[in-house]
mmCIF file of C-alpha atoms in Angstrom:
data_model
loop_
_atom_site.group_PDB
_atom_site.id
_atom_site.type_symbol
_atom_site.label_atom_id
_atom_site.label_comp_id
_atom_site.label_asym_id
_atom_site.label_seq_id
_atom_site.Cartn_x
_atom_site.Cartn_y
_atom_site.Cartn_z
ATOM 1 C CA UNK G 8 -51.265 -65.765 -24.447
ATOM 2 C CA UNK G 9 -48.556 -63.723 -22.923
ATOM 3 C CA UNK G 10 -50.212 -62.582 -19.908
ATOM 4 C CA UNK G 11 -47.882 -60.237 -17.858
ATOM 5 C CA UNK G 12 -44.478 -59.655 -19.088
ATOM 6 C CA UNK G 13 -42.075 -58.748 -16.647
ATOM 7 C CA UNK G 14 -38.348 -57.934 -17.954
ATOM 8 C CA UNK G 15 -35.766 -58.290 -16.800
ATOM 9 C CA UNK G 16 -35.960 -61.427 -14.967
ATOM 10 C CA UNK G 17 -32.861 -61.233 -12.981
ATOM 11 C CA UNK G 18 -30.437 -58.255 -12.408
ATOM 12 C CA UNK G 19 -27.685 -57.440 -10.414
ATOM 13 C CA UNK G 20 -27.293 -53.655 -8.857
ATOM 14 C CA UNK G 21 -24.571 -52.064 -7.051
ATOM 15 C CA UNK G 22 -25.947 -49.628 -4.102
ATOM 16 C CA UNK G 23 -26.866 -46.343 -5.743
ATOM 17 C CA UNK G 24 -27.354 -47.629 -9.019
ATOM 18 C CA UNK G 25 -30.552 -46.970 -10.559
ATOM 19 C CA UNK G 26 -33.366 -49.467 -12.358
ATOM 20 C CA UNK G 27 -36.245 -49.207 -13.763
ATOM 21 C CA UNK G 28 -38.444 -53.079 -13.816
ATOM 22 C CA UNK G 29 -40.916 -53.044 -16.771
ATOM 23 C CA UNK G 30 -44.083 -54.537 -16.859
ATOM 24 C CA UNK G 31 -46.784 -55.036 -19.628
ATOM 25 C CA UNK G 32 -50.271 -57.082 -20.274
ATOM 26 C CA UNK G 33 -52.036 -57.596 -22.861
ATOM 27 C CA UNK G 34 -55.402 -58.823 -20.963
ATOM 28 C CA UNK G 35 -56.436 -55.102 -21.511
ATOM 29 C CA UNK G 36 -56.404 -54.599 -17.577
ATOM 30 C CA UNK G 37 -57.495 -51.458 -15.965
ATOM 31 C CA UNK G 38 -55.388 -52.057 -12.869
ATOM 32 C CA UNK G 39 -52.084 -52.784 -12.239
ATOM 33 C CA UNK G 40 -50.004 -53.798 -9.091
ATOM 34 C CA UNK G 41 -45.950 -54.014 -8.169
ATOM 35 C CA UNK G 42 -45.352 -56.389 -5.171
ATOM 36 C CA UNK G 43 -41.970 -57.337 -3.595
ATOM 37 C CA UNK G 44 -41.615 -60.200 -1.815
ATOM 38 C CA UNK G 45 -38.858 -61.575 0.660
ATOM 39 C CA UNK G 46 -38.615 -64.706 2.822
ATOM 40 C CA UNK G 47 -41.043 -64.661 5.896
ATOM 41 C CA UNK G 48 -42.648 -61.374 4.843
ATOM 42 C CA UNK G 49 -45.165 -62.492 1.986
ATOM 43 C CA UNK G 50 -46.215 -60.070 -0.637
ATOM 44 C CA UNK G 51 -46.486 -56.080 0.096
ATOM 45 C CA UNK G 52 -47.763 -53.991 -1.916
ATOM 46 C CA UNK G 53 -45.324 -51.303 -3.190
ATOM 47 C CA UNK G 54 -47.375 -48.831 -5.798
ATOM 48 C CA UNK G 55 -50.326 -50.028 -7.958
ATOM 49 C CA UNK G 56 -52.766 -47.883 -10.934
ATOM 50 C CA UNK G 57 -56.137 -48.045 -10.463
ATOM 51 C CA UNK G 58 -56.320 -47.065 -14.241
ATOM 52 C CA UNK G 59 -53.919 -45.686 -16.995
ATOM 53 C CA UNK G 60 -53.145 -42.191 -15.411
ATOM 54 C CA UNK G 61 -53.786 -43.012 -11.242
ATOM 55 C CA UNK G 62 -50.986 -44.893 -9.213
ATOM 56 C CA UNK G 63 -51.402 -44.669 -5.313
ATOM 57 C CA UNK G 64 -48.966 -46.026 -2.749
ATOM 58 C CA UNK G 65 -49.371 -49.330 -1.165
ATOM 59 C CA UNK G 66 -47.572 -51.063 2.242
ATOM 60 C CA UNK G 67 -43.897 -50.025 0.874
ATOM 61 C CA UNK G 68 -43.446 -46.787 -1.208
ATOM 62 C CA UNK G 69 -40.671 -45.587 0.377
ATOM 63 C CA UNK G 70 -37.283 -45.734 -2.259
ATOM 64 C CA UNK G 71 -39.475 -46.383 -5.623
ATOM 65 C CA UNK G 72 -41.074 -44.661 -7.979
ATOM 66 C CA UNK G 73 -43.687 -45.728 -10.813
ATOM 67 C CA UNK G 74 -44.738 -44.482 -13.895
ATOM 68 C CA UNK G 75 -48.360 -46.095 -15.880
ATOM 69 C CA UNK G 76 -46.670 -45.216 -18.991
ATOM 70 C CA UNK G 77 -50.326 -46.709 -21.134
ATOM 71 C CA UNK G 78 -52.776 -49.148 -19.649
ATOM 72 C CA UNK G 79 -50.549 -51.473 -20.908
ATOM 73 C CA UNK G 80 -46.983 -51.084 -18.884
ATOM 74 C CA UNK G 81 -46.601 -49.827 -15.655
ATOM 75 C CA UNK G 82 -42.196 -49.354 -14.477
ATOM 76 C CA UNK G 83 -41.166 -49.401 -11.404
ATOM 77 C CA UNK G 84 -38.105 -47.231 -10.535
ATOM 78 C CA UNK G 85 -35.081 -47.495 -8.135
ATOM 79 C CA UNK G 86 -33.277 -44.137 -8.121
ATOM 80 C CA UNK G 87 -31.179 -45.238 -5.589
ATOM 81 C CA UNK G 88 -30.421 -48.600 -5.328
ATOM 82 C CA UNK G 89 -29.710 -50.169 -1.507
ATOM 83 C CA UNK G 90 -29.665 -53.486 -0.300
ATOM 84 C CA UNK G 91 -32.592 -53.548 1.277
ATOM 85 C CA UNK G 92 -34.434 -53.301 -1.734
ATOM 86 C CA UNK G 93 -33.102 -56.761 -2.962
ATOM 87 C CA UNK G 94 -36.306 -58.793 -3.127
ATOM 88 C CA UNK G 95 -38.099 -60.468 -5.998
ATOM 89 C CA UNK G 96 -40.563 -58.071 -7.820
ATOM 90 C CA UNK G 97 -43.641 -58.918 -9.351
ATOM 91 C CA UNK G 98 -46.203 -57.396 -11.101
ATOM 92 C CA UNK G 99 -49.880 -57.933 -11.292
ATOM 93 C CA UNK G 100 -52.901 -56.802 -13.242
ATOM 94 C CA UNK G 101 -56.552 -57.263 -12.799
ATOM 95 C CA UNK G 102 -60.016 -56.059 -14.988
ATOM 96 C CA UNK G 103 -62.326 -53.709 -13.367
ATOM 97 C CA UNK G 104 -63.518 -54.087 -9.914
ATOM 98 C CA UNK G 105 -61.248 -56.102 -8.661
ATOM 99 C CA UNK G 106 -63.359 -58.074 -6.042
ATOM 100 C CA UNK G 107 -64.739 -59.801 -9.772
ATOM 101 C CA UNK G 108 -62.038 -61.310 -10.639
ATOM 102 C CA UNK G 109 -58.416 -61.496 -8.848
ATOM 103 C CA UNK G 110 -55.136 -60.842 -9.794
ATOM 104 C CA UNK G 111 -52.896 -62.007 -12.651
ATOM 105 C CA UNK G 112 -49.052 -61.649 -11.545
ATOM 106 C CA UNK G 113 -46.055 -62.222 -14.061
ATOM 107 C CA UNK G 114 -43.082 -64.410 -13.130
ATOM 108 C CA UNK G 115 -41.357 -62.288 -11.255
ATOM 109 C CA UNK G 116 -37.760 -60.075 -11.187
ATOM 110 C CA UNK G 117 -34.938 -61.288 -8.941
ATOM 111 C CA UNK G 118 -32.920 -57.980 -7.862
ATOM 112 C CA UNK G 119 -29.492 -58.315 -5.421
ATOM 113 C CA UNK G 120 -28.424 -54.705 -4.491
ATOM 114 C CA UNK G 121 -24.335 -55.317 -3.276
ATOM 115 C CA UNK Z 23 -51.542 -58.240 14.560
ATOM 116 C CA UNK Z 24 -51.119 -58.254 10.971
ATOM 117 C CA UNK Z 25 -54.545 -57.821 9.123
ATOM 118 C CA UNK Z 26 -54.160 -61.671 7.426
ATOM 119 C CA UNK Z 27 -52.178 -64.037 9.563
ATOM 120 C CA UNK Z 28 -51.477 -67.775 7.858
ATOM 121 C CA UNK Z 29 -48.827 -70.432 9.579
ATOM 122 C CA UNK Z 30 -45.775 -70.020 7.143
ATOM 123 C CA UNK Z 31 -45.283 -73.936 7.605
ATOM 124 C CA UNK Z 32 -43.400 -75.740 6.318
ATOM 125 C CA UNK Z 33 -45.815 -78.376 6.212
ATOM 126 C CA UNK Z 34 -44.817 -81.940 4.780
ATOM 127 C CA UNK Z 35 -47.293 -84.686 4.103
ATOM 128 C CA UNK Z 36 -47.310 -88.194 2.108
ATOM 129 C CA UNK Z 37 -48.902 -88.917 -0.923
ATOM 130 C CA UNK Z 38 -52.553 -89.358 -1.184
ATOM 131 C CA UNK Z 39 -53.394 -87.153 2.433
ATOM 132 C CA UNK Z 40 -55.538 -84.778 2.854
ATOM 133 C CA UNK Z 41 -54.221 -81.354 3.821
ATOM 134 C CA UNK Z 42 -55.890 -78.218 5.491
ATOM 135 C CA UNK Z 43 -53.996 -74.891 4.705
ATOM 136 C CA UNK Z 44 -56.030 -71.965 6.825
ATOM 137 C CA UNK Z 45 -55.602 -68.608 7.296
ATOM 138 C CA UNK Z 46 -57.565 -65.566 9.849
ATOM 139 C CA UNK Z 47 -58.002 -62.223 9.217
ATOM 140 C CA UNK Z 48 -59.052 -59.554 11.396
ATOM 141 C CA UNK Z 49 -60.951 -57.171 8.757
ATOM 142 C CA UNK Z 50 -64.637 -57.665 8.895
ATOM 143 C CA UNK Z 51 -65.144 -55.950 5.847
ATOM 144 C CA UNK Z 52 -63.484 -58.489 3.685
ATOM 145 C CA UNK Z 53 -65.837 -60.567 1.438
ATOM 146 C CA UNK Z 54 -64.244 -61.585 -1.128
ATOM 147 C CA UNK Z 55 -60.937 -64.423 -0.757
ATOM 148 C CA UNK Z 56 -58.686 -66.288 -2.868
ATOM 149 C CA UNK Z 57 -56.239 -68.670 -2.606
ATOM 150 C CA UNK Z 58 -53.008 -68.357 -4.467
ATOM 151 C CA UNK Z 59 -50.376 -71.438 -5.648
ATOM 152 C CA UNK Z 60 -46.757 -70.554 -6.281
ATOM 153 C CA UNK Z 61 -44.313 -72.724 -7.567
ATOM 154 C CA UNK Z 62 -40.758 -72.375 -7.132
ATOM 155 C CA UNK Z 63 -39.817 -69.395 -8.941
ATOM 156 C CA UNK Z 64 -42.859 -68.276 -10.773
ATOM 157 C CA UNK Z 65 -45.337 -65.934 -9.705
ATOM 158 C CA UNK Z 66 -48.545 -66.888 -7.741
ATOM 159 C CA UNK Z 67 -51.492 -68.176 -10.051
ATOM 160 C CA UNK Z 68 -55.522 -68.141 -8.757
ATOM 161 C CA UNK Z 69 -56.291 -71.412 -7.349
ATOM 162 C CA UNK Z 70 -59.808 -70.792 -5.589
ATOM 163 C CA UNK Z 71 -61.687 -67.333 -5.737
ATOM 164 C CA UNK Z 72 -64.702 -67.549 -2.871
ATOM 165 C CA UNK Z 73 -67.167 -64.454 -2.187
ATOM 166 C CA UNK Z 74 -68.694 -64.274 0.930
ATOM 167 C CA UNK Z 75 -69.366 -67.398 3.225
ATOM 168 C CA UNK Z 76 -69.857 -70.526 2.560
ATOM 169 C CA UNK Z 77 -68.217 -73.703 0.412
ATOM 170 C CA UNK Z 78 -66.409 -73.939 -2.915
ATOM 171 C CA UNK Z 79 -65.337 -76.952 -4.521
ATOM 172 C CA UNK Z 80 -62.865 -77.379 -7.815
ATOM 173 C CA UNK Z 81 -61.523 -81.105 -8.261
ATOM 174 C CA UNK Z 82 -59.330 -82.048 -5.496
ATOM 175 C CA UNK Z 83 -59.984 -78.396 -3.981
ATOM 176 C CA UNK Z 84 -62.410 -77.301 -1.708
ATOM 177 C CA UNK Z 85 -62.126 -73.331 -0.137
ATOM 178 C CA UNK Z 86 -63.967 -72.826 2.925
ATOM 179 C CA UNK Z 87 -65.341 -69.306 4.050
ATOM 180 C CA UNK Z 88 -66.110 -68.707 7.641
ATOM 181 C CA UNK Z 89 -66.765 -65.094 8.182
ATOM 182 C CA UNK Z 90 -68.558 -65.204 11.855
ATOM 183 C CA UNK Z 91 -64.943 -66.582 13.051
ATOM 184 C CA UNK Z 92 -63.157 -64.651 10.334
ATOM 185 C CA UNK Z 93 -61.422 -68.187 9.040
ATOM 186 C CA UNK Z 94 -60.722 -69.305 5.902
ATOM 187 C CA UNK Z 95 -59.348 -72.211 4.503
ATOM 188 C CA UNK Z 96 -58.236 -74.500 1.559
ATOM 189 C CA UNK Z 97 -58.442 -78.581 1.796
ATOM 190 C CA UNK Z 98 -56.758 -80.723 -0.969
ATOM 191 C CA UNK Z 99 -57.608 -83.959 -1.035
ATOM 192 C CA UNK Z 100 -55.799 -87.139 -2.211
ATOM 193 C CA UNK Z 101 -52.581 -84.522 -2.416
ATOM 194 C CA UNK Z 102 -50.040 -85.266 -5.342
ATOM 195 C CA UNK Z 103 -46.166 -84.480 -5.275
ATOM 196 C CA UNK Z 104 -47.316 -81.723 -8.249
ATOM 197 C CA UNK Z 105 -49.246 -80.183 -5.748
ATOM 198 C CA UNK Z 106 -45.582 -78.922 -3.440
ATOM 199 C CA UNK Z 107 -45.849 -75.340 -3.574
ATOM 200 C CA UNK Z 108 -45.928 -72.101 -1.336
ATOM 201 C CA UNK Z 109 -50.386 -71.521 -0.664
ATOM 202 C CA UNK Z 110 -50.823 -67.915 -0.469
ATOM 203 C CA UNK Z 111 -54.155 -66.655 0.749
ATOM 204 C CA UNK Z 112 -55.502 -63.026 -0.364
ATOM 205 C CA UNK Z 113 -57.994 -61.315 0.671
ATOM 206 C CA UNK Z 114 -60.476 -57.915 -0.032
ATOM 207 C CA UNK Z 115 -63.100 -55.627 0.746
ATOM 208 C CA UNK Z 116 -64.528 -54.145 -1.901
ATOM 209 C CA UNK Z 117 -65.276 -53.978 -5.639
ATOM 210 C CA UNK Z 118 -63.783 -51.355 -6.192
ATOM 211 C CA UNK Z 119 -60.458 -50.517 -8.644
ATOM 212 C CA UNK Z 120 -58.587 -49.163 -5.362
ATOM 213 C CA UNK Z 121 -59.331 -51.932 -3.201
ATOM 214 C CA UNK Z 122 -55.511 -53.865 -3.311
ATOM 215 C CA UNK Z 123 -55.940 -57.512 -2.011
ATOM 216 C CA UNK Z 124 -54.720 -58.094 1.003
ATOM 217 C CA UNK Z 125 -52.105 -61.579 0.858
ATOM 218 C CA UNK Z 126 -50.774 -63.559 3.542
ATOM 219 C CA UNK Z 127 -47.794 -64.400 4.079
ATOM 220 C CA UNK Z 128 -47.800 -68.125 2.115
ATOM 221 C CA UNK Z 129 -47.435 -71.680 3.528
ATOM 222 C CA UNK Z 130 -44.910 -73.853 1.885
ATOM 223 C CA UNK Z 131 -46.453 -77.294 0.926
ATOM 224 C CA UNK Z 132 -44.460 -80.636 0.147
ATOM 225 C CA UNK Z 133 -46.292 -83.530 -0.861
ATOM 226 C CA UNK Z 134 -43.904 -86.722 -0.288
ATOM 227 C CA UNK Z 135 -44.226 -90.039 -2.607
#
C-alpha cells in the first residue's frame, strides 16, 4: 500500500537549474495537490488537478509549472531554479469531493537552491 | 489576518497531561475540519476529520467544532512521548473537487517522560 510516491526525496539545485518533482498514487484519486512548506509559514498551496486534465493555481504559482501527466502522476516543474524556492515539497491526493474525505500527502521532497 | 490562524507553539508538556491544540478561522463558509499529525520528516497524516459543529472522539482524541465563535480544537488526553509532533489544522468549504483545504500553520508538540 504505496500511497503517494514522491521521488526524489532530497535534491540539491544550483540557481537556474531546472527540476521537475514527480508524484504518483495508486488510491485511484481524482485530485491532486503540490504544497511547499517552510518554517513559520505552514503549508501553501502551489498548483493542484481537480481531475486528470484540470490543474488551477493555488497561494504560490509564481516560478512552477505542473503537468497531470494521467490521474496517476502529477510533476511539478522548476524552470528556473532560485533560492527562494528551497522548501520541502509535498504532494497530496484526495477521492472525489474533497470535503468527504481529506487529503493523503506523500513524504515529502527536500530541495536547497545555492 | 490570515484566513486560519493556530499558535505555532512550541508547546512542551509531561507525560500523562492533557493538551488543548486550537486554532480560529475567519471563513464562515467552512464546514468541514481536520486535524493533521506530522512527524519529523514525513508528511502530515489525518488525525481527526469533523463536519460541521459539534464533538468527535477517537481514543485519546477528541476534535471540537465551534462554528458560532469560528474555533476549533483538538484535546489529547493522557499524552504519550509518541504523540511529539507538529498538529496541523485544515480546513474547507465545500464538497467540491476545487475546494483546496485551507491548513494552518502547525503547532509543534513535545510530550516529556
Amino acid at each position: 500500500n504505496a500511497g503517494v510516491t514522491q521521488t526524489p526525496k532530497f535534491q540539491v539545485l544550483k540557481t537556474g537549474q531546472s527540476m521537475t518533482l514527480q508524484c504518483a498514487q495508486d488510491m485511484n484519486h481524482n485530485s491532486m495537490y503540490w504544497y511547499r512548506q517552510d518554517p513559520g509559514m505552514g503549508l501553501r498551496l502551489i498548483y493542484y488537478s481537480a481531475s486528470e486534465g484540470t490543474t488551477d493555481k493555488g497561494e504560490v504559482p509564481n516560478g512552477y509549472n505542473v503537468s497531470r501527466l494521467n490521474k496517476r502522476e502529477f510533476s511539478l516543474r522548476l524552470e528556473s531554479a532560485a533560492p527562494s524556492q528551497t522548501s520541502v515539497y509535498f504532494c497530496a491526493s484526495s477521492p472525489p469531493r474533497t470535503g468527504d474525505q481529506p487529503q493523503h500527502f506523500g513524504d515529502g521532497t527536500r530541495l536547497s537552491i545555492l | 489576518q490570515k484566513e486560519v490562524e493556530q499558535d505555532p507553539g512550541p508547546l512542551s508538556v509531561p507525560e500523562g497531561a492533557i493538551v488543548s491544540l486550537n486554532c480560529t478561522y475567519s471563513n464562515s463558509a467552512f464546514q468541514y475540519f481536520m486535524w493533521y499529525r506530522q512527524y519529523s520528516r514525513k508528511g502530515p497524516e489525518l488525525l481527526m476529520y469533523t463536519y460541521s459543529s459539534g464533538n468527535k472522539e477517537d481514543g485519546r482524541f477528541t476534535a471540537q467544532v465551534d462554528k458560532s465563535s469560528k474555533y476549533i480544537s483538538l484535546f489529547i488526553r493522557d499524552s504519550q512521548p509518541s504523540d511529539s509532533a507538529t498538529y496541523l489544522c485544515a480546513m474547507t468549504a465545500a464538497r467540491g473537487e476545487n475546494t483546496p483545504l485551507v491548513f494552518g500553520k502547525g503547532t509543534r508538540l513535545s510530550v516529556i517522560a
